[in-house]
Amino acid sequence: HRGRKQVVNGVERFGVSMAPDLLSRFDEVIAARGYTNRSEAIRDIVRDYLIEQQWESGEGEVIGTLTLVYDHHEHDTMEQLTALQHHYHEAILSTLHIHLDAHHCLEVIVVRGSSTDIRRLADKVITTRGVKHGKLTCTTTGQDLA
Ligand code: NI
């Protein structure tokens, strides 16, 4: 189909074949999320996918947030997490700590560094005993994403 490639005003249009059921489910979900058209939704999904790929391929610098919930009474979780954060202080820009209830703490750690370092830090934090849930979300400055 390369012969039919047409770029108008900096965008290229392309057709996508999809089963009607799949497409109508997609339309429902994107409408509920506030998208006014499919193109906008698909662009966001493609960017998200590319960021994820870039990050998983282990190349370059990543920026992200590491979100975790733990019980500060359990084990020595707090001490372990503090030690880890000091060890990786160069990769940590900021830490937000919220006391959720009598037992639970929510921590959001903003990270920036090589994807290898960030992944290693995230794995250590998430697997620390006492951490009930942990998730790393990575993003980029988007310089190479239109
Ligand atoms: Ni707390």
mmCIF file with all atom_site columns, C-alpha atoms and ligand atoms in Angstrom:
data_model
loop_
_atom_site.group_PDB
_atom_site.id
_atom_site.type_symbol
_atom_site.label_atom_id
_atom_site.label_alt_id
_atom_site.label_comp_id
_atom_site.label_asym_id
_atom_site.label_entity_id
_atom_site.label_seq_id
_atom_site.pdbx_PDB_ins_code
_atom_site.Cartn_x
_atom_site.Cartn_y
_atom_site.Cartn_z
_atom_site.occupancy
_atom_site.B_iso_or_equiv
_atom_site.pdbx_formal_charge
_atom_site.auth_seq_id
_atom_site.auth_comp_id
_atom_site.auth_asym_id
_atom_site.auth_atom_id
_atom_site.pdbx_PDB_model_num
ATOM   1   C  CA . HIS A 1 1   ? 0.000   0.000  0.000  1.00 0.00 ? 1   HIS A CA 1
ATOM   2   C  CA . ARG A 1 2   ? 3.057   2.243  0.045  1.00 0.00 ? 2   ARG A CA 1
ATOM   3   C  CA . GLY A 1 3   ? 2.254   3.576  -3.385 1.00 0.00 ? 3   GLY A CA 1
ATOM   4   C  CA . ARG A 1 4   ? -0.974  5.094  -2.028 1.00 0.00 ? 4   ARG A CA 1
ATOM   5   C  CA . LYS A 1 5   ? 0.685   6.786  0.916  1.00 0.00 ? 5   LYS A CA 1
ATOM   6   C  CA . GLN A 1 6   ? -0.501  10.361 1.150  1.00 0.00 ? 6   GLN A CA 1
ATOM   7   C  CA . VAL A 1 7   ? 0.595   12.935 3.658  1.00 0.00 ? 7   VAL A CA 1
ATOM   8   C  CA . VAL A 1 8   ? -1.664  15.981 3.919  1.00 0.00 ? 8   VAL A CA 1
ATOM   9   C  CA . ASN A 1 9   ? -1.004  18.783 6.415  1.00 0.00 ? 9   ASN A CA 1
ATOM   10  C  CA . GLY A 1 10  ? 1.576   16.600 8.131  1.00 0.00 ? 10  GLY A CA 1
ATOM   11  C  CA . VAL A 1 11  ? -0.720  13.659 8.728  1.00 0.00 ? 11  VAL A CA 1
ATOM   12  C  CA . GLU A 1 12  ? -1.079  10.391 6.922  1.00 0.00 ? 12  GLU A CA 1
ATOM   13  C  CA . ARG A 1 13  ? -4.455  8.713  6.706  1.00 0.00 ? 13  ARG A CA 1
ATOM   14  C  CA . PHE A 1 14  ? -4.800  4.967  6.727  1.00 0.00 ? 14  PHE A CA 1
ATOM   15  C  CA . GLY A 1 15  ? -7.637  2.472  6.785  1.00 0.00 ? 15  GLY A CA 1
ATOM   16  C  CA . VAL A 1 16  ? -8.080  -0.150 9.477  1.00 0.00 ? 16  VAL A CA 1
ATOM   17  C  CA . SER A 1 17  ? -10.126 -3.315 9.079  1.00 0.00 ? 17  SER A CA 1
ATOM   18  C  CA . MET A 1 18  ? -11.876 -4.518 12.213 1.00 0.00 ? 18  MET A CA 1
ATOM   19  C  CA . ALA A 1 19  ? -14.799 -6.734 13.215 1.00 0.00 ? 19  ALA A CA 1
ATOM   20  C  CA . PRO A 1 20  ? -17.914 -4.575 13.890 1.00 0.00 ? 20  PRO A CA 1
ATOM   21  C  CA . ASP A 1 21  ? -18.272 -5.907 17.454 1.00 0.00 ? 21  ASP A CA 1
ATOM   22  C  CA . LEU A 1 22  ? -14.730 -4.981 18.326 1.00 0.00 ? 22  LEU A CA 1
ATOM   23  C  CA . LEU A 1 23  ? -15.108 -1.543 16.800 1.00 0.00 ? 23  LEU A CA 1
ATOM   24  C  CA . SER A 1 24  ? -18.383 -0.776 18.573 1.00 0.00 ? 24  SER A CA 1
ATOM   25  C  CA . ARG A 1 25  ? -16.876 -1.794 21.923 1.00 0.00 ? 25  ARG A CA 1
ATOM   26  C  CA . PHE A 1 26  ? -13.916 0.437  21.195 1.00 0.00 ? 26  PHE A CA 1
ATOM   27  C  CA . ASP A 1 27  ? -16.229 3.347  20.301 1.00 0.00 ? 27  ASP A CA 1
ATOM   28  C  CA . GLU A 1 28  ? -18.166 2.916  23.546 1.00 0.00 ? 28  GLU A CA 1
ATOM   29  C  CA . VAL A 1 29  ? -15.040 2.887  25.674 1.00 0.00 ? 29  VAL A CA 1
ATOM   30  C  CA . ILE A 1 30  ? -13.421 5.893  24.031 1.00 0.00 ? 30  ILE A CA 1
ATOM   31  C  CA . ALA A 1 31  ? -16.675 7.878  24.142 1.00 0.00 ? 31  ALA A CA 1
ATOM   32  C  CA . ALA A 1 32  ? -16.984 7.135  27.856 1.00 0.00 ? 32  ALA A CA 1
ATOM   33  C  CA . ARG A 1 33  ? -13.454 8.418  28.324 1.00 0.00 ? 33  ARG A CA 1
ATOM   34  C  CA . GLY A 1 34  ? -14.273 11.620 26.514 1.00 0.00 ? 34  GLY A CA 1
ATOM   35  C  CA . TYR A 1 35  ? -12.699 11.159 23.101 1.00 0.00 ? 35  TYR A CA 1
ATOM   36  C  CA . THR A 1 36  ? -14.641 12.886 20.376 1.00 0.00 ? 36  THR A CA 1
ATOM   37  C  CA . ASN A 1 37  ? -13.155 10.838 17.553 1.00 0.00 ? 37  ASN A CA 1
ATOM   38  C  CA . ARG A 1 38  ? -11.355 7.586  16.885 1.00 0.00 ? 38  ARG A CA 1
ATOM   39  C  CA . SER A 1 39  ? -8.233  9.209  15.482 1.00 0.00 ? 39  SER A CA 1
ATOM   40  C  CA . GLU A 1 40  ? -7.520  11.006 18.754 1.00 0.00 ? 40  GLU A CA 1
ATOM   41  C  CA . ALA A 1 41  ? -7.961  7.807  20.732 1.00 0.00 ? 41  ALA A CA 1
ATOM   42  C  CA . ILE A 1 42  ? -5.820  5.761  18.368 1.00 0.00 ? 42  ILE A CA 1
ATOM   43  C  CA . ARG A 1 43  ? -3.024  8.362  18.426 1.00 0.00 ? 43  ARG A CA 1
ATOM   44  C  CA . ASP A 1 44  ? -2.949  8.228  22.234 1.00 0.00 ? 44  ASP A CA 1
ATOM   45  C  CA . ILE A 1 45  ? -2.898  4.432  22.200 1.00 0.00 ? 45  ILE A CA 1
ATOM   46  C  CA . VAL A 1 46  ? -0.058  4.374  19.659 1.00 0.00 ? 46  VAL A CA 1
ATOM   47  C  CA . ARG A 1 47  ? 1.986   6.875  21.715 1.00 0.00 ? 47  ARG A CA 1
ATOM   48  C  CA . ASP A 1 48  ? 1.406   4.870  24.860 1.00 0.00 ? 48  ASP A CA 1
ATOM   49  C  CA . TYR A 1 49  ? 2.506   1.700  23.093 1.00 0.00 ? 49  TYR A CA 1
ATOM   50  C  CA . LEU A 1 50  ? 5.638   3.344  21.698 1.00 0.00 ? 50  LEU A CA 1
ATOM   51  C  CA . ILE A 1 51  ? 6.604   4.747  25.108 1.00 0.00 ? 51  ILE A CA 1
ATOM   52  C  CA . GLU A 1 52  ? 6.145   1.299  26.613 1.00 0.00 ? 52  GLU A CA 1
ATOM   53  C  CA . GLN A 1 53  ? 8.256   -0.313 23.889 1.00 0.00 ? 53  GLN A CA 1
ATOM   54  C  CA . GLN A 1 54  ? 10.993  2.281  24.256 1.00 0.00 ? 54  GLN A CA 1
ATOM   55  C  CA . TRP A 1 55  ? 11.035  1.726  27.964 1.00 0.00 ? 55  TRP A CA 1
ATOM   56  C  CA . GLU A 1 56  ? 10.991  -2.053 27.705 1.00 0.00 ? 56  GLU A CA 1
ATOM   57  C  CA . SER A 1 57  ? 13.782  -2.070 25.155 1.00 0.00 ? 57  SER A CA 1
ATOM   58  C  CA . GLY A 1 58  ? 16.047  -0.624 27.844 1.00 0.00 ? 58  GLY A CA 1
ATOM   59  C  CA . GLU A 1 59  ? 17.275  2.320  25.826 1.00 0.00 ? 59  GLU A CA 1
ATOM   60  C  CA . GLY A 1 60  ? 17.631  5.921  26.848 1.00 0.00 ? 60  GLY A CA 1
ATOM   61  C  CA . GLU A 1 61  ? 16.317  7.951  29.722 1.00 0.00 ? 61  GLU A CA 1
ATOM   62  C  CA . VAL A 1 62  ? 12.928  7.436  31.266 1.00 0.00 ? 62  VAL A CA 1
ATOM   63  C  CA . ILE A 1 63  ? 10.826  9.619  33.526 1.00 0.00 ? 63  ILE A CA 1
ATOM   64  C  CA . GLY A 1 64  ? 8.112   8.074  35.604 1.00 0.00 ? 64  GLY A CA 1
ATOM   65  C  CA . THR A 1 65  ? 6.275   7.561  38.836 1.00 0.00 ? 65  THR A CA 1
ATOM   66  C  CA . LEU A 1 66  ? 6.477   4.619  41.125 1.00 0.00 ? 66  LEU A CA 1
ATOM   67  C  CA . THR A 1 67  ? 3.321   4.239  43.200 1.00 0.00 ? 67  THR A CA 1
ATOM   68  C  CA . LEU A 1 68  ? 3.188   1.938  46.199 1.00 0.00 ? 68  LEU A CA 1
ATOM   69  C  CA . VAL A 1 69  ? 1.030   1.062  49.140 1.00 0.00 ? 69  VAL A CA 1
ATOM   70  C  CA . TYR A 1 70  ? 2.382   -0.574 52.265 1.00 0.00 ? 70  TYR A CA 1
ATOM   71  C  CA . ASP A 1 71  ? 1.571   -1.123 55.894 1.00 0.00 ? 71  ASP A CA 1
ATOM   72  C  CA . HIS A 1 72  ? 4.076   0.799  57.974 1.00 0.00 ? 72  HIS A CA 1
ATOM   73  C  CA . HIS A 1 73  ? 3.587   -1.511 60.976 1.00 0.00 ? 73  HIS A CA 1
ATOM   74  C  CA . GLU A 1 74  ? 4.597   -4.601 59.041 1.00 0.00 ? 74  GLU A CA 1
ATOM   75  C  CA . HIS A 1 75  ? 8.117   -5.971 59.029 1.00 0.00 ? 75  HIS A CA 1
ATOM   76  C  CA . ASP A 1 76  ? 10.760  -3.325 58.430 1.00 0.00 ? 76  ASP A CA 1
ATOM   77  C  CA . THR A 1 77  ? 9.195   -2.142 55.181 1.00 0.00 ? 77  THR A CA 1
ATOM   78  C  CA . MET A 1 78  ? 9.671   1.572  55.851 1.00 0.00 ? 78  MET A CA 1
ATOM   79  C  CA . GLU A 1 79  ? 13.353  1.155  56.705 1.00 0.00 ? 79  GLU A CA 1
ATOM   80  C  CA . GLN A 1 80  ? 13.931  -0.990 53.611 1.00 0.00 ? 80  GLN A CA 1
ATOM   81  C  CA . LEU A 1 81  ? 12.215  1.528  51.366 1.00 0.00 ? 81  LEU A CA 1
ATOM   82  C  CA . THR A 1 82  ? 14.149  4.427  52.863 1.00 0.00 ? 82  THR A CA 1
ATOM   83  C  CA . ALA A 1 83  ? 17.444  2.565  52.400 1.00 0.00 ? 83  ALA A CA 1
ATOM   84  C  CA . LEU A 1 84  ? 16.584  1.814  48.761 1.00 0.00 ? 84  LEU A CA 1
ATOM   85  C  CA . GLN A 1 85  ? 15.669  5.417  48.080 1.00 0.00 ? 85  GLN A CA 1
ATOM   86  C  CA . HIS A 1 86  ? 18.937  6.641  49.553 1.00 0.00 ? 86  HIS A CA 1
ATOM   87  C  CA . HIS A 1 87  ? 20.858  4.125  47.471 1.00 0.00 ? 87  HIS A CA 1
ATOM   88  C  CA . TYR A 1 88  ? 19.131  5.338  44.301 1.00 0.00 ? 88  TYR A CA 1
ATOM   89  C  CA . HIS A 1 89  ? 18.995  9.011  45.307 1.00 0.00 ? 89  HIS A CA 1
ATOM   90  C  CA . GLU A 1 90  ? 20.342  10.160 41.952 1.00 0.00 ? 90  GLU A CA 1
ATOM   91  C  CA . ALA A 1 91  ? 17.352  8.619  40.177 1.00 0.00 ? 91  ALA A CA 1
ATOM   92  C  CA . ILE A 1 92  ? 14.737  10.010 42.577 1.00 0.00 ? 92  ILE A CA 1
ATOM   93  C  CA . LEU A 1 93  ? 13.430  13.522 42.014 1.00 0.00 ? 93  LEU A CA 1
ATOM   94  C  CA . SER A 1 94  ? 10.748  13.604 44.682 1.00 0.00 ? 94  SER A CA 1
ATOM   95  C  CA . THR A 1 95  ? 8.759   11.414 47.039 1.00 0.00 ? 95  THR A CA 1
ATOM   96  C  CA . LEU A 1 96  ? 5.200   12.066 48.167 1.00 0.00 ? 96  LEU A CA 1
ATOM   97  C  CA . HIS A 1 97  ? 4.025   10.235 51.260 1.00 0.00 ? 97  HIS A CA 1
ATOM   98  C  CA . ILE A 1 98  ? 0.394   10.067 52.325 1.00 0.00 ? 98  ILE A CA 1
ATOM   99  C  CA . HIS A 1 99  ? -0.861  8.353  55.497 1.00 0.00 ? 99  HIS A CA 1
ATOM   100 C  CA . LEU A 1 100 ? -3.976  6.634  54.131 1.00 0.00 ? 100 LEU A CA 1
ATOM   101 C  CA . ASP A 1 101 ? -5.326  5.301  57.419 1.00 0.00 ? 101 ASP A CA 1
ATOM   102 C  CA . ALA A 1 102 ? -3.989  4.012  60.722 1.00 0.00 ? 102 ALA A CA 1
ATOM   103 C  CA . HIS A 1 103 ? -1.871  1.372  58.955 1.00 0.00 ? 103 HIS A CA 1
ATOM   104 C  CA . HIS A 1 104 ? -1.413  2.134  55.297 1.00 0.00 ? 104 HIS A CA 1
ATOM   105 C  CA . CYS A 1 105 ? 0.898   4.518  53.549 1.00 0.00 ? 105 CYS A CA 1
ATOM   106 C  CA . LEU A 1 106 ? 0.775   5.593  49.931 1.00 0.00 ? 106 LEU A CA 1
ATOM   107 C  CA . GLU A 1 107 ? 4.016   6.674  48.349 1.00 0.00 ? 107 GLU A CA 1
ATOM   108 C  CA . VAL A 1 108 ? 4.533   8.208  44.935 1.00 0.00 ? 108 VAL A CA 1
ATOM   109 C  CA . ILE A 1 109 ? 8.174   8.359  43.896 1.00 0.00 ? 109 ILE A CA 1
ATOM   110 C  CA . VAL A 1 110 ? 9.069   10.456 40.860 1.00 0.00 ? 110 VAL A CA 1
ATOM   111 C  CA . VAL A 1 111 ? 11.988  8.890  39.037 1.00 0.00 ? 111 VAL A CA 1
ATOM   112 C  CA . ARG A 1 112 ? 14.298  9.885  36.226 1.00 0.00 ? 112 ARG A CA 1
ATOM   113 C  CA . GLY A 1 113 ? 17.251  7.976  34.872 1.00 0.00 ? 113 GLY A CA 1
ATOM   114 C  CA . SER A 1 114 ? 18.403  5.223  32.565 1.00 0.00 ? 114 SER A CA 1
ATOM   115 C  CA . SER A 1 115 ? 15.688  2.692  31.993 1.00 0.00 ? 115 SER A CA 1
ATOM   116 C  CA . THR A 1 116 ? 17.976  -0.017 33.364 1.00 0.00 ? 116 THR A CA 1
ATOM   117 C  CA . ASP A 1 117 ? 18.405  1.811  36.684 1.00 0.00 ? 117 ASP A CA 1
ATOM   118 C  CA . ILE A 1 118 ? 14.748  2.757  36.956 1.00 0.00 ? 118 ILE A CA 1
ATOM   119 C  CA . ARG A 1 119 ? 13.614  -0.758 36.244 1.00 0.00 ? 119 ARG A CA 1
ATOM   120 C  CA . ARG A 1 120 ? 16.035  -2.145 38.843 1.00 0.00 ? 120 ARG A CA 1
ATOM   121 C  CA . LEU A 1 121 ? 14.882  0.375  41.445 1.00 0.00 ? 121 LEU A CA 1
ATOM   122 C  CA . ALA A 1 122 ? 11.219  -0.319 40.679 1.00 0.00 ? 122 ALA A CA 1
ATOM   123 C  CA . ASP A 1 123 ? 11.673  -4.074 40.925 1.00 0.00 ? 123 ASP A CA 1
ATOM   124 C  CA . LYS A 1 124 ? 13.436  -3.767 44.285 1.00 0.00 ? 124 LYS A CA 1
ATOM   125 C  CA . VAL A 1 125 ? 10.797  -1.420 45.686 1.00 0.00 ? 125 VAL A CA 1
ATOM   126 C  CA . ILE A 1 126 ? 7.834   -3.435 44.425 1.00 0.00 ? 126 ILE A CA 1
ATOM   127 C  CA . THR A 1 127 ? 9.225   -6.721 45.732 1.00 0.00 ? 127 THR A CA 1
ATOM   128 C  CA . THR A 1 128 ? 10.110  -5.310 49.159 1.00 0.00 ? 128 THR A CA 1
ATOM   129 C  CA . ARG A 1 129 ? 8.375   -7.328 51.844 1.00 0.00 ? 129 ARG A CA 1
ATOM   130 C  CA . GLY A 1 130 ? 5.286   -5.492 53.101 1.00 0.00 ? 130 GLY A CA 1
ATOM   131 C  CA . VAL A 1 131 ? 4.606   -3.616 49.850 1.00 0.00 ? 131 VAL A CA 1
ATOM   132 C  CA . LYS A 1 132 ? 1.019   -4.566 49.017 1.00 0.00 ? 132 LYS A CA 1
ATOM   133 C  CA . HIS A 1 133 ? 0.842   -2.984 45.628 1.00 0.00 ? 133 HIS A CA 1
ATOM   134 C  CA . GLY A 1 134 ? 3.372   -1.260 43.477 1.00 0.00 ? 134 GLY A CA 1
ATOM   135 C  CA . LYS A 1 135 ? 3.325   0.022  39.951 1.00 0.00 ? 135 LYS A CA 1
ATOM   136 C  CA . LEU A 1 136 ? 5.775   1.876  37.779 1.00 0.00 ? 136 LEU A CA 1
ATOM   137 C  CA . THR A 1 137 ? 4.391   4.212  35.133 1.00 0.00 ? 137 THR A CA 1
ATOM   138 C  CA . CYS A 1 138 ? 6.860   5.577  32.643 1.00 0.00 ? 138 CYS A CA 1
ATOM   139 C  CA . THR A 1 139 ? 6.550   8.489  30.311 1.00 0.00 ? 139 THR A CA 1
ATOM   140 C  CA . THR A 1 140 ? 8.820   10.585 28.127 1.00 0.00 ? 140 THR A CA 1
ATOM   141 C  CA . THR A 1 141 ? 9.189   14.211 27.174 1.00 0.00 ? 141 THR A CA 1
ATOM   142 C  CA . GLY A 1 142 ? 7.572   13.127 23.927 1.00 0.00 ? 142 GLY A CA 1
ATOM   143 C  CA . GLN A 1 143 ? 10.208  14.775 21.737 1.00 0.00 ? 143 GLN A CA 1
ATOM   144 C  CA . ASP A 1 144 ? 10.099  12.020 19.171 1.00 0.00 ? 144 ASP A CA 1
ATOM   145 C  CA . LEU A 1 145 ? 6.342   11.498 19.412 1.00 0.00 ? 145 LEU A CA 1
ATOM   146 C  CA . ALA A 1 146 ? 4.243   13.830 17.269 1.00 0.00 ? 146 ALA A CA 1
HETATM 147 NI NI . NI  B 2 .   ? 2.532   6.921  56.386 1.00 0.00 ? 1   NI  B NI 1
#
